[in-house]
GROMACS .gro file of N, CA and C in nm:
model
  465
    1MET      N    1  11.401   5.974  10.290
    1MET     CA    2  11.271   6.037  10.277
    1MET      C    3  11.285   6.186  10.305
    2ASN      N    4  11.230   6.268  10.217
    2ASN     CA    5  11.234   6.413  10.238
    2ASN      C    6  11.128   6.453  10.338
    3LYS      N    7  11.169   6.535  10.431
    3LYS     CA    8  11.078   6.583  10.534
    3LYS      C    9  11.051   6.731  10.509
    4LEU      N   10  10.926   6.771  10.523
    4LEU     CA   11  10.891   6.912  10.505
    4LEU      C   12  10.949   6.994  10.619
    5PRO      N   13  11.004   7.111  10.589
    5PRO     CA   14  11.063   7.194  10.695
    5PRO      C   15  10.959   7.256  10.787
    6LEU      N   16  10.835   7.267  10.741
    6LEU     CA   17  10.727   7.324  10.822
    6LEU      C   18  10.613   7.223  10.831
    7PRO      N   19  10.527   7.235  10.931
    7PRO     CA   20  10.410   7.146  10.938
    7PRO      C   21  10.322   7.160  10.814
    8LEU      N   22  10.247   7.057  10.785
    8LEU     CA   23  10.166   7.052  10.664
    8LEU      C   24  10.063   7.164  10.659
    9ARG      N   25  10.015   7.210  10.774
    9ARG     CA   26   9.915   7.317  10.779
    9ARG      C   27   9.970   7.451  10.729
   10CYS      N   28  10.101   7.462  10.715
   10CYS     CA   29  10.165   7.586  10.669
   10CYS      C   30  10.169   7.597  10.517
   11TYR      N   31  10.119   7.496  10.447
   11TYR     CA   32  10.122   7.494  10.301
   11TYR      C   33   9.979   7.494  10.246
   12ASN      N   34   9.963   7.551  10.127
   12ASN     CA   35   9.833   7.544  10.061
   12ASN      C   36   9.831   7.423   9.967
   13GLU      N   37   9.724   7.409   9.889
   13GLU     CA   38   9.709   7.293   9.802
   13GLU      C   39   9.817   7.288   9.694
   14ALA      N   40   9.869   7.403   9.655
   14ALA     CA   41   9.971   7.409   9.550
   14ALA      C   42  10.112   7.387   9.606
   15GLY      N   43  10.125   7.372   9.737
   15GLY     CA   44  10.255   7.350   9.797
   15GLY      C   45  10.329   7.478   9.834
   16ARG      N   46  10.261   7.591   9.829
   16ARG     CA   47  10.321   7.719   9.866
   16ARG      C   48  10.305   7.743  10.015
   17VAL      N   49  10.402   7.812  10.073
   17VAL     CA   50  10.394   7.849  10.214
   17VAL      C   51  10.293   7.964  10.227
   18VAL      N   52  10.195   7.947  10.314
   18VAL     CA   53  10.092   8.049  10.333
   18VAL      C   54  10.132   8.142  10.447
   19PRO      N   55  10.083   8.265  10.446
   19PRO     CA   56  10.116   8.359  10.554
   19PRO      C   57  10.060   8.310  10.688
   20SER      N   58  10.135   8.335  10.792
   20SER     CA   59  10.090   8.297  10.925
   20SER      C   60   9.989   8.398  10.977
   21THR      N   61   9.924   8.362  11.085
   21THR     CA   62   9.828   8.453  11.147
   21THR      C   63   9.898   8.579  11.196
   22TRP      N   64  10.020   8.565  11.248
   22TRP     CA   65  10.096   8.681  11.296
   22TRP      C   66  10.126   8.777  11.183
   23PHE      N   67  10.156   8.721  11.065
   23PHE     CA   68  10.186   8.807  10.951
   23PHE      C   69  10.062   8.885  10.908
   24THR      N   70   9.946   8.821  10.915
   24THR     CA   71   9.821   8.892  10.884
   24THR      C   72   9.791   8.997  10.989
   25LEU      N   73   9.813   8.964  11.116
   25LEU     CA   74   9.792   9.061  11.225
   25LEU      C   75   9.883   9.182  11.210
   26LEU      N   76  10.000   9.161  11.153
   26LEU     CA   77  10.094   9.271  11.129
   26LEU      C   78  10.028   9.379  11.043
   27PHE      N   79   9.956   9.339  10.940
   27PHE     CA   80   9.891   9.436  10.852
   27PHE      C   81   9.780   9.511  10.924
   28PHE      N   82   9.704   9.440  11.007
   28PHE     CA   83   9.599   9.508  11.082
   28PHE      C   84   9.658   9.598  11.190
   29TRP      N   85   9.772   9.560  11.245
   29TRP     CA   86   9.840   9.647  11.340
   29TRP      C   87   9.884   9.776  11.270
   30GLY      N   88   9.937   9.763  11.150
   30GLY     CA   89   9.978   9.881  11.075
   30GLY      C   90   9.861   9.970  11.037
   31ALA      N   91   9.744   9.909  11.016
   31ALA     CA   92   9.626   9.986  10.977
   31ALA      C   93   9.539  10.020  11.098
   32ARG      N   94   9.595  10.016  11.218
   32ARG     CA   95   9.518  10.038  11.341
   32ARG      C   96   9.454  10.176  11.345
   33VAL      N   97   9.518  10.275  11.284
   33VAL     CA   98   9.462  10.411  11.285
   33VAL      C   99   9.332  10.415  11.206
   34LEU      N  100   9.326  10.341  11.095
   34LEU     CA  101   9.202  10.337  11.017
   34LEU      C  102   9.091  10.271  11.098
   35LEU      N  103   9.125  10.164  11.170
   35LEU     CA  104   9.026  10.099  11.256
   35LEU      C  105   8.982  10.193  11.367
   36LEU      N  106   9.076  10.270  11.421
   36LEU     CA  107   9.044  10.368  11.525
   36LEU      C  108   8.952  10.477  11.470
   37LEU      N  109   8.979  10.523  11.349
   37LEU     CA  110   8.894  10.626  11.289
   37LEU      C  111   8.752  10.575  11.264
   38ILE      N  112   8.741  10.451  11.220
   38ILE     CA  113   8.608  10.393  11.200
   38ILE      C  114   8.536  10.382  11.334
   39GLY      N  115   8.606  10.335  11.436
   39GLY     CA  116   8.546  10.326  11.570
   39GLY      C  117   8.507  10.462  11.624
   40THR      N  118   8.588  10.562  11.597
   40THR     CA  119   8.557  10.698  11.644
   40THR      C  120   8.433  10.752  11.575
   41LEU      N  121   8.423  10.728  11.446
   41LEU     CA  122   8.305  10.776  11.373
   41LEU      C  123   8.178  10.709  11.423
   42VAL      N  124   8.189  10.583  11.461
   42VAL     CA  125   8.072  10.509  11.506
   42VAL      C  126   8.035  10.543  11.650
   43LEU      N  127   8.135  10.554  11.738
   43LEU     CA  128   8.109  10.564  11.882
   43LEU      C  129   8.121  10.703  11.942
   44ASP      N  130   8.199  10.791  11.882
   44ASP     CA  131   8.234  10.917  11.949
   44ASP      C  132   8.131  11.028  11.930
   45GLU      N  133   8.036  11.011  11.843
   45GLU     CA  134   7.928  11.107  11.820
   45GLU      C  135   7.977  11.248  11.788
   46GLY      N  136   8.082  11.259  11.709
   46GLY     CA  137   8.128  11.389  11.661
   46GLY      C  138   8.218  11.467  11.755
   47ASN      N  139   8.252  11.414  11.870
   47ASN     CA  140   8.338  11.488  11.963
   47ASN      C  141   8.485  11.487  11.921
   48ASN      N  142   8.528  11.383  11.853
   48ASN     CA  143   8.667  11.367  11.809
   48ASN      C  144   8.766  11.375  11.924
   49LEU      N  145   8.726  11.333  12.042
   49LEU     CA  146   8.816  11.336  12.157
   49LEU      C  147   8.923  11.228  12.150
   50ILE      N  148   8.886  11.111  12.099
   50ILE     CA  149   8.981  11.000  12.095
   50ILE      C  150   9.100  11.033  12.006
   51PRO      N  151   9.081  11.077  11.880
   51PRO     CA  152   9.198  11.111  11.798
   51PRO      C  153   9.280  11.226  11.856
   52LYS      N  154   9.215  11.323  11.919
   52LYS     CA  155   9.289  11.436  11.976
   52LYS      C  156   9.376  11.393  12.093
   53GLN      N  157   9.332  11.294  12.169
   53GLN     CA  158   9.412  11.245  12.281
   53GLN      C  159   9.527  11.158  12.233
   54LEU      N  160   9.502  11.077  12.131
   54LEU     CA  161   9.606  10.987  12.082
   54LEU      C  162   9.705  11.057  11.990
   55PHE      N  163   9.660  11.159  11.920
   55PHE     CA  164   9.745  11.230  11.825
   55PHE      C  165   9.740  11.379  11.856
   56PRO      N  166   9.816  11.424  11.955
   56PRO     CA  167   9.808  11.565  11.996
   56PRO      C  168   9.865  11.663  11.894
   57PHE      N  169   9.955  11.616  11.808
   57PHE     CA  170  10.014  11.704  11.707
   57PHE      C  171   9.936  11.692  11.577
   58SER      N  172   9.923  11.803  11.506
   58SER     CA  173   9.837  11.806  11.387
   58SER      C  174   9.888  11.717  11.274
   59TRP      N  175  10.016  11.688  11.269
   59TRP     CA  176  10.072  11.608  11.160
   59TRP      C  177  10.057  11.459  11.184
   60GLN      N  178  10.028  11.418  11.307
   60GLN     CA  179  10.029  11.276  11.339
   60GLN      C  180   9.915  11.198  11.274
   61LEU      N  181   9.794  11.249  11.283
   61LEU     CA  182   9.680  11.175  11.230
   61LEU      C  183   9.690  11.155  11.079
   62PRO      N  184   9.722  11.257  10.999
   62PRO     CA  185   9.737  11.232  10.855
   62PRO      C  186   9.853  11.137  10.823
   63ALA      N  187   9.964  11.151  10.894
   63ALA     CA  188  10.079  11.063  10.867
   63ALA      C  189  10.045  10.918  10.899
   64HIS      N  190   9.981  10.895  11.012
   64HIS     CA  191   9.944  10.758  11.049
   64HIS      C  192   9.832  10.705  10.960
   65SER      N  193   9.746  10.792  10.912
   65SER     CA  194   9.640  10.748  10.821
   65SER      C  195   9.699  10.701  10.688
   66VAL      N  196   9.796  10.775  10.636
   66VAL     CA  197   9.863  10.734  10.512
   66VAL      C  198   9.933  10.600  10.534
   67LEU      N  199  10.000  10.586  10.647
   67LEU     CA  200  10.066  10.460  10.680
   67LEU      C  201   9.965  10.346  10.687
   68GLY      N  202   9.849  10.373  10.746
   68GLY     CA  203   9.745  10.271  10.755
   68GLY      C  204   9.691  10.231  10.619
   69VAL      N  205   9.676  10.327  10.530
   69VAL     CA  206   9.630  10.297  10.394
   69VAL      C  207   9.733  10.211  10.321
   70VAL      N  208   9.861  10.240  10.340
   70VAL     CA  209   9.966  10.159  10.277
   70VAL      C  210   9.963  10.016  10.331
   71PHE      N  211   9.951  10.000  10.463
   71PHE     CA  212   9.943   9.865  10.521
   71PHE      C  213   9.819   9.791  10.471
   72LEU      N  214   9.708   9.859  10.461
   72LEU     CA  215   9.586   9.796  10.411
   72LEU      C  216   9.604   9.755  10.265
   73GLY      N  217   9.667   9.841  10.186
   73GLY     CA  218   9.695   9.807  10.046
   73GLY      C  219   9.790   9.689  10.033
   74LEU      N  220   9.893   9.684  10.117
   74LEU     CA  221   9.985   9.570  10.115
   74LEU      C  222   9.913   9.441  10.151
   75TRP      N  223   9.823   9.448  10.248
   75TRP     CA  224   9.748   9.330  10.288
   75TRP      C  225   9.661   9.281  10.172
   76LEU      N  226   9.595   9.374  10.103
   76LEU     CA  227   9.511   9.336   9.990
   76LEU      C  228   9.595   9.279   9.876
   77LEU      N  229   9.711   9.338   9.850
   77LEU     CA  230   9.797   9.289   9.742
   77LEU      C  231   9.854   9.151   9.773
   78GLN      N  232   9.895   9.128   9.898
   78GLN     CA  233   9.949   8.996   9.928
   78GLN      C  234   9.839   8.891   9.927
   79GLY      N  235   9.715   8.933   9.948
   79GLY     CA  236   9.603   8.840   9.937
   79GLY      C  237   9.575   8.800   9.793
   80ARG      N  238   9.618   8.881   9.699
   80ARG     CA  239   9.599   8.852   9.556
   80ARG      C  240   9.727   8.799   9.492
   81ARG      N  241   9.809   8.733   9.571
   81ARG     CA  242   9.940   8.688   9.521
   81ARG      C  243   9.927   8.587   9.406
   82GLU      N  244   9.822   8.506   9.407
   82GLU     CA  245   9.803   8.410   9.298
   82GLU      C  246   9.785   8.481   9.164
   83ALA      N  247   9.713   8.592   9.165
   83ALA     CA  248   9.693   8.669   9.041
   83ALA      C  249   9.827   8.724   8.991
   84PHE      N  250   9.913   8.767   9.083
   84PHE     CA  251  10.046   8.814   9.044
   84PHE      C  252  10.127   8.701   8.982
   85TRP      N  253  10.123   8.584   9.046
   85TRP     CA  254  10.200   8.471   8.996
   85TRP      C  255  10.150   8.427   8.859
   86ASN      N  256  10.019   8.429   8.839
   86ASN     CA  257   9.963   8.388   8.710
   86ASN      C  258  10.005   8.482   8.597
   87LYS      N  259  10.032   8.608   8.631
   87LYS     CA  260  10.078   8.704   8.530
   87LYS      C  261  10.230   8.707   8.518
   88GLY      N  262  10.300   8.626   8.598
   88GLY     CA  263  10.445   8.618   8.588
   88GLY      C  264  10.520   8.713   8.679
   89TYR      N  265  10.452   8.777   8.774
   89TYR     CA  266  10.518   8.870   8.867
   89TYR      C  267  10.551   8.798   8.997
   90THR      N  268  10.657   8.842   9.059
   90THR     CA  269  10.691   8.789   9.191
   90THR      C  270  10.661   8.895   9.296
   91LEU      N  271  10.665   8.854   9.421
   91LEU     CA  272  10.637   8.946   9.531
   91LEU      C  273  10.764   8.976   9.610
   92THR      N  274  10.874   8.996   9.540
   92THR     CA  275  11.001   9.025   9.609
   92THR      C  276  11.000   9.162   9.676
   93TRP      N  277  10.912   9.249   9.635
   93TRP     CA  278  10.904   9.385   9.689
   93TRP      C  279  10.829   9.390   9.821
   94LEU      N  280  10.755   9.284   9.855
   94LEU     CA  281  10.667   9.290   9.973
   94LEU      C  282  10.745   9.298  10.103
   95ARG      N  283  10.846   9.215  10.120
   95ARG     CA  284  10.920   9.214  10.246
   95ARG      C  285  10.990   9.347  10.274
   96PRO      N  286  11.068   9.404  10.178
   96PRO     CA  287  11.130   9.533  10.207
   96PRO      C  288  11.028   9.644  10.234
   97THR      N  289  10.913   9.638  10.167
   97THR     CA  290  10.811   9.740  10.189
   97THR      C  291  10.751   9.728  10.329
   98VAL      N  292  10.725   9.606  10.373
   98VAL     CA  293  10.671   9.586  10.508
   98VAL      C  294  10.771   9.632  10.613
   99ILE      N  295  10.898   9.598  10.594
   99ILE     CA  296  11.002   9.641  10.689
   99ILE      C  297  11.013   9.793  10.691
  100LEU      N  298  11.010   9.855  10.573
  100LEU     CA  299  11.017  10.001  10.566
  100LEU      C  300  10.898  10.066  10.636
  101MET      N  301  10.779  10.013  10.615
  101MET     CA  302  10.659  10.071  10.678
  101MET      C  303  10.664  10.055  10.830
  102LEU      N  304  10.716   9.942  10.878
  102LEU     CA  305  10.730   9.925  11.023
  102LEU      C  306  10.832  10.024  11.080
  103LEU      N  307  10.941  10.046  11.007
  103LEU     CA  308  11.041  10.143  11.053
  103LEU      C  309  10.984  10.285  11.053
  104VAL      N  310  10.902  10.317  10.954
  104VAL     CA  311  10.837  10.449  10.951
  104VAL      C  312  10.742  10.463  11.069
  105ASP      N  313  10.666  10.357  11.099
  105ASP     CA  314  10.574  10.359  11.213
  105ASP      C  315  10.649  10.383  11.343
  106ILE      N  316  10.758  10.311  11.363
  106ILE     CA  317  10.839  10.327  11.484
  106ILE      C  318  10.899  10.468  11.489
  107SER      N  319  10.944  10.517  11.374
  107SER     CA  320  11.001  10.653  11.370
  107SER      C  321  10.898  10.759  11.404
  108LEU      N  322  10.776  10.744  11.356
  108LEU     CA  323  10.671  10.840  11.389
  108LEU      C  324  10.641  10.840  11.539
  109GLN      N  325  10.639  10.722  11.599
  109GLN     CA  326  10.613  10.714  11.742
  109GLN      C  327  10.727  10.774  11.823
  110ILE      N  328  10.850  10.743  11.785
  110ILE     CA  329  10.966  10.798  11.856
  110ILE      C  330  10.973  10.949  11.835
  111GLY      N  331  10.936  10.997  11.716
  111GLY     CA  332  10.931  11.141  11.693
  111GLY      C  333  10.832  11.210  11.784
  112ALA      N  334  10.717  11.147  11.806
  112ALA     CA  335  10.618  11.204  11.898
  112ALA      C  336  10.669  11.203  12.041
  113ILE      N  337  10.743  11.099  12.078
  113ILE     CA  338  10.802  11.094  12.213
  113ILE      C  339  10.904  11.206  12.230
  114ILE      N  340  10.983  11.230  12.127
  114ILE     CA  341  11.084  11.337  12.133
  114ILE      C  342  11.015  11.473  12.144
  115LEU      N  343  10.907  11.493  12.067
  115LEU     CA  344  10.837  11.622  12.071
  115LEU      C  345  10.770  11.649  12.205
  116THR      N  346  10.737  11.544  12.279
  116THR     CA  347  10.680  11.563  12.413
  116THR      C  348  10.789  11.560  12.519
  117HIS      N  349  10.914  11.572  12.477
  117HIS     CA  350  11.031  11.577  12.565
  117HIS      C  351  11.043  11.453  12.653
  118GLY      N  352  11.006  11.338  12.598
  118GLY     CA  353  11.022  11.212  12.669
  118GLY      C  354  10.922  11.190  12.780
  119THR      N  355  10.814  11.263  12.781
  119THR     CA  356  10.711  11.244  12.883
  119THR      C  357  10.658  11.102  12.875
  120PHE      N  358  10.643  11.036  12.991
  120PHE     CA  359  10.598  10.898  12.994
  120PHE      C  360  10.457  10.886  12.938
  121ASN      N  361  10.442  10.794  12.845
  121ASN     CA  362  10.311  10.766  12.787
  121ASN      C  363  10.307  10.615  12.763
  122LEU      N  364  10.229  10.546  12.843
  122LEU     CA  365  10.222  10.400  12.836
  122LEU      C  366  10.175  10.353  12.699
  123LEU      N  367  10.076  10.417  12.644
  123LEU     CA  368  10.023  10.376  12.514
  123LEU      C  369  10.128  10.387  12.404
  124ARG      N  370  10.199  10.498  12.401
  124ARG     CA  371  10.303  10.516  12.299
  124ARG      C  372  10.416  10.413  12.316
  125GLY      N  373  10.451  10.385  12.441
  125GLY     CA  374  10.553  10.284  12.466
  125GLY      C  375  10.510  10.146  12.421
  126LEU      N  376  10.384  10.111  12.446
  126LEU     CA  377  10.332   9.981  12.401
  126LEU      C  378  10.328   9.973  12.249
  127ILE      N  379  10.291  10.083  12.185
  127ILE     CA  380  10.288  10.085  12.039
  127ILE      C  381  10.427  10.061  11.982
  128VAL      N  382  10.527  10.126  12.040
  128VAL     CA  383  10.665  10.107  11.993
  128VAL      C  384  10.709   9.963  12.016
  129LEU      N  385  10.679   9.906  12.133
  129LEU     CA  386  10.719   9.768  12.162
  129LEU      C  387  10.651   9.668  12.069
  130ILE      N  388  10.522   9.686  12.045
  130ILE     CA  389  10.451   9.594  11.956
  130ILE      C  390  10.502   9.608  11.813
  131SER      N  391  10.529   9.729  11.769
  131SER     CA  392  10.584   9.749  11.635
  131SER      C  393  10.723   9.687  11.623
  132LEU      N  394  10.804   9.700  11.729
  132LEU     CA  395  10.935   9.634  11.729
  132LEU      C  396  10.921   9.483  11.724
  133PHE      N  397  10.823   9.429  11.795
  133PHE     CA  398  10.798   9.284  11.789
  133PHE      C  399  10.768   9.241  11.647
  134PHE      N  400  10.678   9.314  11.579
  134PHE     CA  401  10.643   9.277  11.442
  134PHE      C  402  10.762   9.294  11.348
  135LEU      N  403  10.846   9.393  11.373
  135LEU     CA  404  10.966   9.411  11.291
  135LEU      C  405  11.059   9.292  11.307
  136PHE      N  406  11.086   9.253  11.431
  136PHE     CA  407  11.173   9.138  11.455
  136PHE      C  408  11.109   9.009  11.405
  137TYR      N  409  10.978   8.998  11.415
  137TYR     CA  410  10.909   8.881  11.362
  137TYR      C  411  10.929   8.872  11.210
  138THR      N  412  10.914   8.985  11.142
  138THR     CA  413  10.930   8.986  10.996
  138THR      C  414  11.074   8.951  10.957
  139LEU      N  415  11.169   8.996  11.036
  139LEU     CA  416  11.310   8.971  11.005
  139LEU      C  417  11.356   8.831  11.043
  140ARG      N  418  11.304   8.775  11.153
  140ARG     CA  419  11.362   8.654  11.209
  140ARG      C  420  11.277   8.527  11.201
  141SER      N  421  11.151   8.536  11.167
  141SER     CA  422  11.064   8.420  11.168
  141SER      C  423  11.103   8.322  11.057
  142LYS      N  424  11.118   8.195  11.095
  142LYS     CA  425  11.154   8.093  10.998
  142LYS      C  426  11.045   8.077  10.892
  143ARG      N  427  10.921   8.073  10.937
  143ARG     CA  428  10.810   8.055  10.843
  143ARG      C  429  10.798   8.175  10.749
  144THR      N  430  10.812   8.295  10.803
  144THR     CA  431  10.802   8.414  10.719
  144THR      C  432  10.916   8.419  10.618
  145ASN      N  433  11.038   8.385  10.662
  145ASN     CA  434  11.151   8.383  10.569
  145ASN      C  435  11.131   8.280  10.459
  146MET      N  436  11.080   8.161  10.497
  146MET     CA  437  11.054   8.059  10.395
  146MET      C  438  10.942   8.104  10.301
  147MET      N  439  10.843   8.173  10.355
  147MET     CA  440  10.733   8.222  10.273
  147MET      C  441  10.784   8.321  10.168
  148PHE      N  442  10.868   8.415  10.210
  148PHE     CA  443  10.920   8.512  10.115
  148PHE      C  444  11.011   8.446  10.012
  149GLU      N  445  11.090   8.348  10.053
  149GLU     CA  446  11.174   8.276   9.956
  149GLU      C  447  11.087   8.200   9.857
  150ASP      N  448  10.979   8.140   9.907
  150ASP     CA  449  10.888   8.066   9.821
  150ASP      C  450  10.816   8.159   9.724
  151TRP      N  451  10.784   8.279   9.769
  151TRP     CA  452  10.710   8.372   9.685
  151TRP      C  453  10.798   8.438   9.580
  152LYS      N  454  10.930   8.421   9.588
  152LYS     CA  455  11.019   8.479   9.486
  152LYS      C  456  11.008   8.406   9.353
  153THR      N  457  10.960   8.282   9.359
  153THR     CA  458  10.949   8.203   9.236
  153THR      C  459  10.807   8.211   9.183
  154VAL      N  460  10.795   8.207   9.052
  154VAL     CA  461  10.665   8.210   8.987
  154VAL      C  462  10.631   8.068   8.950
  155SER      N  463  10.509   8.026   8.986
  155SER     CA  464  10.469   7.887   8.955
  155SER      C  465  10.415   7.874   8.815
   0.00000   0.00000   0.00000
């Protein structure tokens, strides 16, 4: 008898491996700057103190905003994977793009740490650690690896 490598809840009706909650959270983590900007617009009443404290250098906010838009776009595209499959396209580009965006995010944070001459900043350290967690999750998770292998084929 063939046994499924993952629990039944990890598959959709068509038998495809669905993204895990952690994989979805990865996209929202990457788009955290956009969520922060929305929260700032709603709560900060025009002071813009929150972005200035989190992004002291002028290049940081635009760079992280572009990164957030890319993560949001990747999340929307992976949500439309059935439409890609119906047109005969595969999603082999998604995994390398996610890994590259996580590496860019980590590089931007480490660059900011270097520019502040290694001054201790708990928030920046937590951001780097959480981004590293998501990077290792993307590289090492059994379910994520099976999902990407499954998505290479067109149904």
